[in-house]
Amino acid sequence: MKIIAGIDIGNATTETAVAGTEYGKVEFLASGIASTTGIKGTSDNIKGVFNSLAKALKAAGLTEKDLDEIRINEAAPVIGDVAMETITETIITESTMIGHNPSTPGGLGVVSGITVLLSDIAKAEQGTAHVVVVPDDISFEDAADAINSFAEMMDIKAAIVQSDDGVLIDNRLNKPIPIVDEVSLIDKVPLGMMCAVEVAAPGGVVEVLSNPYGIATMFGLDPEETRQIVPIARALIGNRSAVVIKTPEGDVKERRIPAGIIEISGSRNKVTVDVDEGSDKIMQAIDLAGDMQDASGESGTNAGGMLDKVKLVMAQLTGQSIREIKIQDILAVDTFTPQKVRGGLANEYSEENAVGIAAMVKADKLQMEKIAEELTEKIGVPVKVGGVEADMAIRGALTTPGTDKPLAIIDMGAGSTDASIITDDRRITSIHLAGAGNMVTLLIKSELGLRDFETAEDIKKYPLAKVESLFHIRHEDGTVQFFDKPLDSKLFARVVILKDGNMIPLEGEHNSIEKIRLVRKNAKQKVFVTNALRALSRVSPTGNVRDIPFVVLVGGSALDFEVPQLVTDGLSQYKIVSGRANVRGAEGPRNAVATGLVLAMSEEDGK
Ligand code: ADP
Ligand code: MG
């Protein structure tokens, strides 16, 4: 009996299958999995190959010496990368809005009045409603005393406070009023102007000032003025407290940032499209162009920067010149990202529109031969480059119980979504598309304003819960779980990720469980459902996805707890049966390519 190994070097993961084979019969012995080291298709991969192989051999009770032959994948000559550009920007040219989530606002409700410095309240007009402005050189005790003593004489509706003493002032007032605190640039608050203040109850969000018609009602705006304050209302959505001040020259603009033009050269046409127009238009342009030969962005614009960055990264990683790098596919999606409002007074954030792009470039295919040669030298076992990755994946996928030809697979990895189809007469067609797991993670990261990729990756992979007391949590599906021992007090009232039996608390109060869930699901939908349909329509013999009866999902992203359902759902509208693979009835959606490599080897051996 010969001992053989198939090794699949992916963008993210290196997977191994070890088997014994004799007379074309094959018996799988063990599998191994390790992170890919370095960029796929470079000699940096060798370390990851050793790790993955070592795990499989150990599980099989074998050593490298027992191996007769190794096959590595003829890597799909594509590498993916992702980029994002913001295409709108909110600018306040005159201070007119404060919307933020101070941790300690005071009072409750929505009121309006004329802004006046607390120290000037004695001189203010009686009988007029006022909102007092309290710089931090006034202590909370003095502020509370002053508001209390003037409460009889003057109509004080609300307070805007520079320090974070909202609650301390509030506690000392005879008659509570809404208080917005932590307004750092308080000297920029215009005085003698009409001002509306809203503070929501704990756990709530402002409802009047985040609604254009609410603002219009407070200030008696006409339709044209109402149209102009839409960006303010939008920027205030989701805040616990907000202030809007009407100044004669005040202006908040939503500006569209000229993002630039992308030019796509395809087999049919050369098409240009303005990134500002959003992802649908970009995807239509890509369709119109035919098979993509290259894409470039107008130089000096964000679009140019975005595509150049992808090409530069790929050029550096593969040691080619930037001119040799050709973009082969693009997936564009509409997204949004919280950005600091320019000209804001209290670090206000606004959700700006953005376009996310996953791009895929052709990589140098000869590199796999080099890796095979190096490996042969190091291990002393013949290492060959086996069949095309997509063909191998389909062979591996066909070991899923209940599958048969004709069959299509969708391989959902980190950088690309690949699809292939095998017909009754064993003809295989395949395609590689930009956009997969990394794109989903990027969307989650930017939409939730997270600092690091790892947190976003965890949010993608694991369910959430809210720690409601030290003895119970509420899972995102609403079920409650109790604990005998108290949880770590640091977790109290936090949204946590349930990862491998641990609870990882998330930073940031803006992100409720509902919002994170929505962002997470939408990101998966936008990337994987879109790409599943795009991929299948390209490999379908008729060009129509409806003519594909069965689809099996493989790859790391098919392990996702939501993606397979979303894709199954999306495809069921086209009467396609789809589901997650179970390679060799044991491996789930993993190890398809490695398994296929072993099967191909043993078939040759049997001839
Ligand atoms: P490649 O073939 O490109 O190496 P893989 O098939 O290993 O890629 O898939 C890697 C992708 O799968 C990554 O984007 C990773 O985040 C994702 N992934 C891995 N495990 C899970 C999981 N349990 N749930 C969701 N996504 C996962
Ligand atoms: Mg793969």
PDB file of N, CA and C in Angstrom, residues 410 412 460-461 463 476-477 517 520-521 524-525 528-530 532 551-554 557-573 576-581 589:
ATOM      1  N   ILE A 410     -19.933  25.630  -4.698  1.00  0.00           N
ATOM      2  CA  ILE A 410     -19.469  26.990  -4.453  1.00  0.00           C
ATOM      3  C   ILE A 410     -18.469  26.887  -3.318  1.00  0.00           C
ATOM      4  N   MET A 412     -16.416  28.786  -0.793  1.00  0.00           N
ATOM      5  CA  MET A 412     -16.414  30.105  -0.183  1.00  0.00           C
ATOM      6  C   MET A 412     -15.238  30.220   0.777  1.00  0.00           C
ATOM      7  N   LYS A 460     -18.292  37.959  13.190  1.00  0.00           N
ATOM      8  CA  LYS A 460     -18.781  37.204  12.028  1.00  0.00           C
ATOM      9  C   LYS A 460     -19.052  35.746  12.399  1.00  0.00           C
ATOM     10  N   LYS A 461     -18.145  35.171  13.180  1.00  0.00           N
ATOM     11  CA  LYS A 461     -18.187  33.717  13.382  1.00  0.00           C
ATOM     12  C   LYS A 461     -19.029  33.245  14.551  1.00  0.00           C
ATOM     13  N   PRO A 463     -22.054  33.724  17.786  1.00  0.00           N
ATOM     14  CA  PRO A 463     -23.277  34.421  18.189  1.00  0.00           C
ATOM     15  C   PRO A 463     -23.045  35.379  19.365  1.00  0.00           C
ATOM     16  N   GLU A 476     -28.818  36.027  21.643  1.00  0.00           N
ATOM     17  CA  GLU A 476     -29.384  36.910  20.615  1.00  0.00           C
ATOM     18  C   GLU A 476     -30.720  36.422  20.090  1.00  0.00           C
ATOM     19  N   ASP A 477     -31.014  35.139  20.253  1.00  0.00           N
ATOM     20  CA  ASP A 477     -32.323  34.647  19.807  1.00  0.00           C
ATOM     21  C   ASP A 477     -33.387  34.823  20.894  1.00  0.00           C
ATOM     22  N   ARG A 517     -26.328  42.393  14.903  1.00  0.00           N
ATOM     23  CA  ARG A 517     -26.913  41.247  14.187  1.00  0.00           C
ATOM     24  C   ARG A 517     -27.294  41.615  12.766  1.00  0.00           C
ATOM     25  N   ARG A 520     -24.222  42.195  10.654  1.00  0.00           N
ATOM     26  CA  ARG A 520     -23.572  40.913  10.394  1.00  0.00           C
ATOM     27  C   ARG A 520     -24.301  40.145   9.292  1.00  0.00           C
ATOM     28  N   LYS A 521     -25.608  40.072   9.420  1.00  0.00           N
ATOM     29  CA  LYS A 521     -26.390  39.303   8.459  1.00  0.00           C
ATOM     30  C   LYS A 521     -26.385  39.964   7.080  1.00  0.00           C
ATOM     31  N   LYS A 524     -23.137  39.352   5.241  1.00  0.00           N
ATOM     32  CA  LYS A 524     -23.052  38.003   4.670  1.00  0.00           C
ATOM     33  C   LYS A 524     -23.924  37.881   3.427  1.00  0.00           C
ATOM     34  N   GLN A 525     -25.102  38.488   3.528  1.00  0.00           N
ATOM     35  CA  GLN A 525     -26.032  38.479   2.396  1.00  0.00           C
ATOM     36  C   GLN A 525     -25.410  39.188   1.190  1.00  0.00           C
ATOM     37  N   PHE A 528     -22.141  36.909   0.043  1.00  0.00           N
ATOM     38  CA  PHE A 528     -22.246  35.510  -0.369  1.00  0.00           C
ATOM     39  C   PHE A 528     -23.477  35.183  -1.210  1.00  0.00           C
ATOM     40  N   VAL A 529     -24.605  35.801  -0.914  1.00  0.00           N
ATOM     41  CA  VAL A 529     -25.763  35.507  -1.761  1.00  0.00           C
ATOM     42  C   VAL A 529     -25.535  36.108  -3.153  1.00  0.00           C
ATOM     43  N   THR A 530     -25.039  37.338  -3.169  1.00  0.00           N
ATOM     44  CA  THR A 530     -24.722  37.982  -4.446  1.00  0.00           C
ATOM     45  C   THR A 530     -23.735  37.128  -5.244  1.00  0.00           C
ATOM     46  N   ALA A 532     -22.939  33.930  -4.899  1.00  0.00           N
ATOM     47  CA  ALA A 532     -23.440  32.603  -5.263  1.00  0.00           C
ATOM     48  C   ALA A 532     -24.201  32.710  -6.584  1.00  0.00           C
ATOM     49  N   VAL A 551     -26.540  22.146  -5.648  1.00  0.00           N
ATOM     50  CA  VAL A 551     -25.359  22.934  -5.308  1.00  0.00           C
ATOM     51  C   VAL A 551     -24.872  22.532  -3.917  1.00  0.00           C
ATOM     52  N   VAL A 552     -23.558  22.340  -3.812  1.00  0.00           N
ATOM     53  CA  VAL A 552     -22.958  22.007  -2.525  1.00  0.00           C
ATOM     54  C   VAL A 552     -21.996  23.133  -2.134  1.00  0.00           C
ATOM     55  N   LEU A 553     -22.063  23.542  -0.875  1.00  0.00           N
ATOM     56  CA  LEU A 553     -21.216  24.640  -0.408  1.00  0.00           C
ATOM     57  C   LEU A 553     -19.999  24.095   0.333  1.00  0.00           C
ATOM     58  N   VAL A 554     -18.817  24.507  -0.085  1.00  0.00           N
ATOM     59  CA  VAL A 554     -17.593  24.078   0.594  1.00  0.00           C
ATOM     60  C   VAL A 554     -16.762  25.302   0.974  1.00  0.00           C
ATOM     61  N   SER A 557     -15.894  29.499   4.777  1.00  0.00           N
ATOM     62  CA  SER A 557     -17.065  30.332   5.037  1.00  0.00           C
ATOM     63  C   SER A 557     -18.362  29.534   5.002  1.00  0.00           C
ATOM     64  N   ALA A 558     -18.301  28.296   4.494  1.00  0.00           N
ATOM     65  CA  ALA A 558     -19.483  27.430   4.552  1.00  0.00           C
ATOM     66  C   ALA A 558     -19.668  26.870   5.968  1.00  0.00           C
ATOM     67  N   LEU A 559     -18.653  27.064   6.834  1.00  0.00           N
ATOM     68  CA  LEU A 559     -18.796  26.673   8.240  1.00  0.00           C
ATOM     69  C   LEU A 559     -19.638  27.677   9.010  1.00  0.00           C
ATOM     70  N   ASP A 560     -19.830  28.831   8.406  1.00  0.00           N
ATOM     71  CA  ASP A 560     -20.531  29.920   9.082  1.00  0.00           C
ATOM     72  C   ASP A 560     -21.905  29.480   9.564  1.00  0.00           C
ATOM     73  N   PHE A 561     -22.325  30.017  10.724  1.00  0.00           N
ATOM     74  CA  PHE A 561     -23.609  29.575  11.267  1.00  0.00           C
ATOM     75  C   PHE A 561     -24.804  30.217  10.590  1.00  0.00           C
ATOM     76  N   GLU A 562     -24.550  31.168   9.687  1.00  0.00           N
ATOM     77  CA  GLU A 562     -25.669  31.788   8.966  1.00  0.00           C
ATOM     78  C   GLU A 562     -25.553  31.687   7.448  1.00  0.00           C
ATOM     79  N   VAL A 563     -24.309  31.700   6.944  1.00  0.00           N
ATOM     80  CA  VAL A 563     -24.119  31.793   5.492  1.00  0.00           C
ATOM     81  C   VAL A 563     -24.831  30.681   4.706  1.00  0.00           C
ATOM     82  N   PRO A 564     -24.673  29.399   5.121  1.00  0.00           N
ATOM     83  CA  PRO A 564     -25.342  28.369   4.311  1.00  0.00           C
ATOM     84  C   PRO A 564     -26.868  28.561   4.232  1.00  0.00           C
ATOM     85  N   GLN A 565     -27.491  28.958   5.366  1.00  0.00           N
ATOM     86  CA  GLN A 565     -28.936  29.196   5.312  1.00  0.00           C
ATOM     87  C   GLN A 565     -29.279  30.344   4.383  1.00  0.00           C
ATOM     88  N   LEU A 566     -28.482  31.438   4.472  1.00  0.00           N
ATOM     89  CA  LEU A 566     -28.766  32.597   3.624  1.00  0.00           C
ATOM     90  C   LEU A 566     -28.653  32.222   2.151  1.00  0.00           C
ATOM     91  N   VAL A 567     -27.606  31.450   1.818  1.00  0.00           N
ATOM     92  CA  VAL A 567     -27.403  31.065   0.419  1.00  0.00           C
ATOM     93  C   VAL A 567     -28.489  30.078  -0.011  1.00  0.00           C
ATOM     94  N   THR A 568     -28.784  29.109   0.845  1.00  0.00           N
ATOM     95  CA  THR A 568     -29.832  28.137   0.528  1.00  0.00           C
ATOM     96  C   THR A 568     -31.146  28.859   0.257  1.00  0.00           C
ATOM     97  N   ASP A 569     -31.437  29.809   1.117  1.00  0.00           N
ATOM     98  CA  ASP A 569     -32.644  30.613   0.957  1.00  0.00           C
ATOM     99  C   ASP A 569     -32.638  31.378  -0.351  1.00  0.00           C
ATOM    100  N   GLY A 570     -31.520  32.059  -0.608  1.00  0.00           N
ATOM    101  CA  GLY A 570     -31.384  32.864  -1.818  1.00  0.00           C
ATOM    102  C   GLY A 570     -31.530  32.010  -3.073  1.00  0.00           C
ATOM    103  N   LEU A 571     -30.965  30.792  -3.041  1.00  0.00           N
ATOM    104  CA  LEU A 571     -31.003  29.931  -4.228  1.00  0.00           C
ATOM    105  C   LEU A 571     -32.340  29.212  -4.385  1.00  0.00           C
ATOM    106  N   SER A 572     -33.039  29.018  -3.263  1.00  0.00           N
ATOM    107  CA  SER A 572     -34.303  28.270  -3.353  1.00  0.00           C
ATOM    108  C   SER A 572     -35.317  29.024  -4.207  1.00  0.00           C
ATOM    109  N   GLN A 573     -35.137  30.342  -4.302  1.00  0.00           N
ATOM    110  CA  GLN A 573     -36.026  31.119  -5.170  1.00  0.00           C
ATOM    111  C   GLN A 573     -35.871  30.708  -6.629  1.00  0.00           C
ATOM    112  N   ILE A 576     -33.253  25.837  -6.772  1.00  0.00           N
ATOM    113  CA  ILE A 576     -32.012  25.079  -6.664  1.00  0.00           C
ATOM    114  C   ILE A 576     -31.930  24.454  -5.274  1.00  0.00           C
ATOM    115  N   VAL A 577     -31.558  23.181  -5.217  1.00  0.00           N
ATOM    116  CA  VAL A 577     -31.329  22.544  -3.930  1.00  0.00           C
ATOM    117  C   VAL A 577     -29.885  22.828  -3.536  1.00  0.00           C
ATOM    118  N   SER A 578     -29.683  23.451  -2.380  1.00  0.00           N
ATOM    119  CA  SER A 578     -28.293  23.688  -1.980  1.00  0.00           C
ATOM    120  C   SER A 578     -28.125  23.452  -0.499  1.00  0.00           C
ATOM    121  N   GLY A 579     -26.902  23.154  -0.104  1.00  0.00           N
ATOM    122  CA  GLY A 579     -26.631  22.922   1.310  1.00  0.00           C
ATOM    123  C   GLY A 579     -25.144  22.771   1.520  1.00  0.00           C
ATOM    124  N   ARG A 580     -24.757  22.719   2.784  1.00  0.00           N
ATOM    125  CA  ARG A 580     -23.357  22.602   3.154  1.00  0.00           C
ATOM    126  C   ARG A 580     -22.859  21.192   2.851  1.00  0.00           C
ATOM    127  N   ALA A 581     -21.655  21.107   2.334  1.00  0.00           N
ATOM    128  CA  ALA A 581     -21.084  19.797   2.009  1.00  0.00           C
ATOM    129  C   ALA A 581     -20.705  19.039   3.274  1.00  0.00           C
ATOM    130  N   PRO A 589     -17.711  21.052   5.442  1.00  0.00           N
ATOM    131  CA  PRO A 589     -17.351  21.717   4.185  1.00  0.00           C
ATOM    132  C   PRO A 589     -15.835  21.853   3.996  1.00  0.00           C
TER     133      PRO A 589
END
